[in-house]
Coordinates of C-alpha atoms in Angstrom, one line a residue:
M1 CA 6.3 -3.5 -23.6
S2 CA 9.8 -4.5 -22.7
N3 CA 10.9 -5.2 -19.1
A4 CA 13.5 -2.5 -19.3
L5 CA 11.0 0.1 -20.3
R6 CA 8.5 -1.0 -17.6
F7 CA 11.3 -0.9 -15.0
H8 CA 12.2 2.6 -16.1
Q9 CA 8.7 3.9 -15.8
L10 CA 8.3 2.2 -12.4
S11 CA 11.5 3.8 -11.1
K12 CA 10.4 7.2 -12.5
A13 CA 7.1 6.9 -10.6
V14 CA 8.9 6.0 -7.4
G15 CA 11.3 8.9 -7.9
N16 CA 8.4 11.3 -8.3
Q17 CA 6.8 9.9 -5.1
Q18 CA 10.0 10.4 -3.2
K19 CA 10.3 14.0 -4.5
A20 CA 6.8 14.7 -3.4
S21 CA 7.3 13.3 0.1
V22 CA 10.6 15.2 0.5
L23 CA 8.7 18.4 -0.5
L24 CA 6.0 17.6 2.0
L25 CA 8.6 17.0 4.7
Q26 CA 10.3 20.3 4.0
Q27 CA 7.0 22.2 4.2
Q28 CA 6.2 20.5 7.5
L29 CA 9.6 21.3 8.8
S30 CA 9.4 25.0 7.8
M31 CA 6.0 25.3 9.3
C32 CA 7.3 23.7 12.6
F33 CA 10.3 26.0 12.5
S34 CA 8.2 29.2 12.1
C35 CA 5.9 28.0 14.8
C36 CA 8.8 27.4 17.2
T37 CA 10.2 30.8 16.3
K38 CA 6.9 32.5 17.1
M39 CA 6.7 30.6 20.4
R40 CA 10.3 31.6 21.3
D41 CA 9.6 35.3 20.5
Y42 CA 6.4 35.1 22.6
L43 CA 8.3 33.6 25.5
L44 CA 11.1 36.2 25.2
R45 CA 8.5 39.0 25.2
V46 CA 6.6 37.7 28.3

């Protein structure tokens, strides 16, 4: 296997990992945001 091909596969794997972590971060942020919104609504109601 040539070095260029190996590097390409490696960078592709790293890119996929970065995409996955960004997705995870977005999910966590949206969960946090909805939780904060619920908390705010609750506090406004009380």
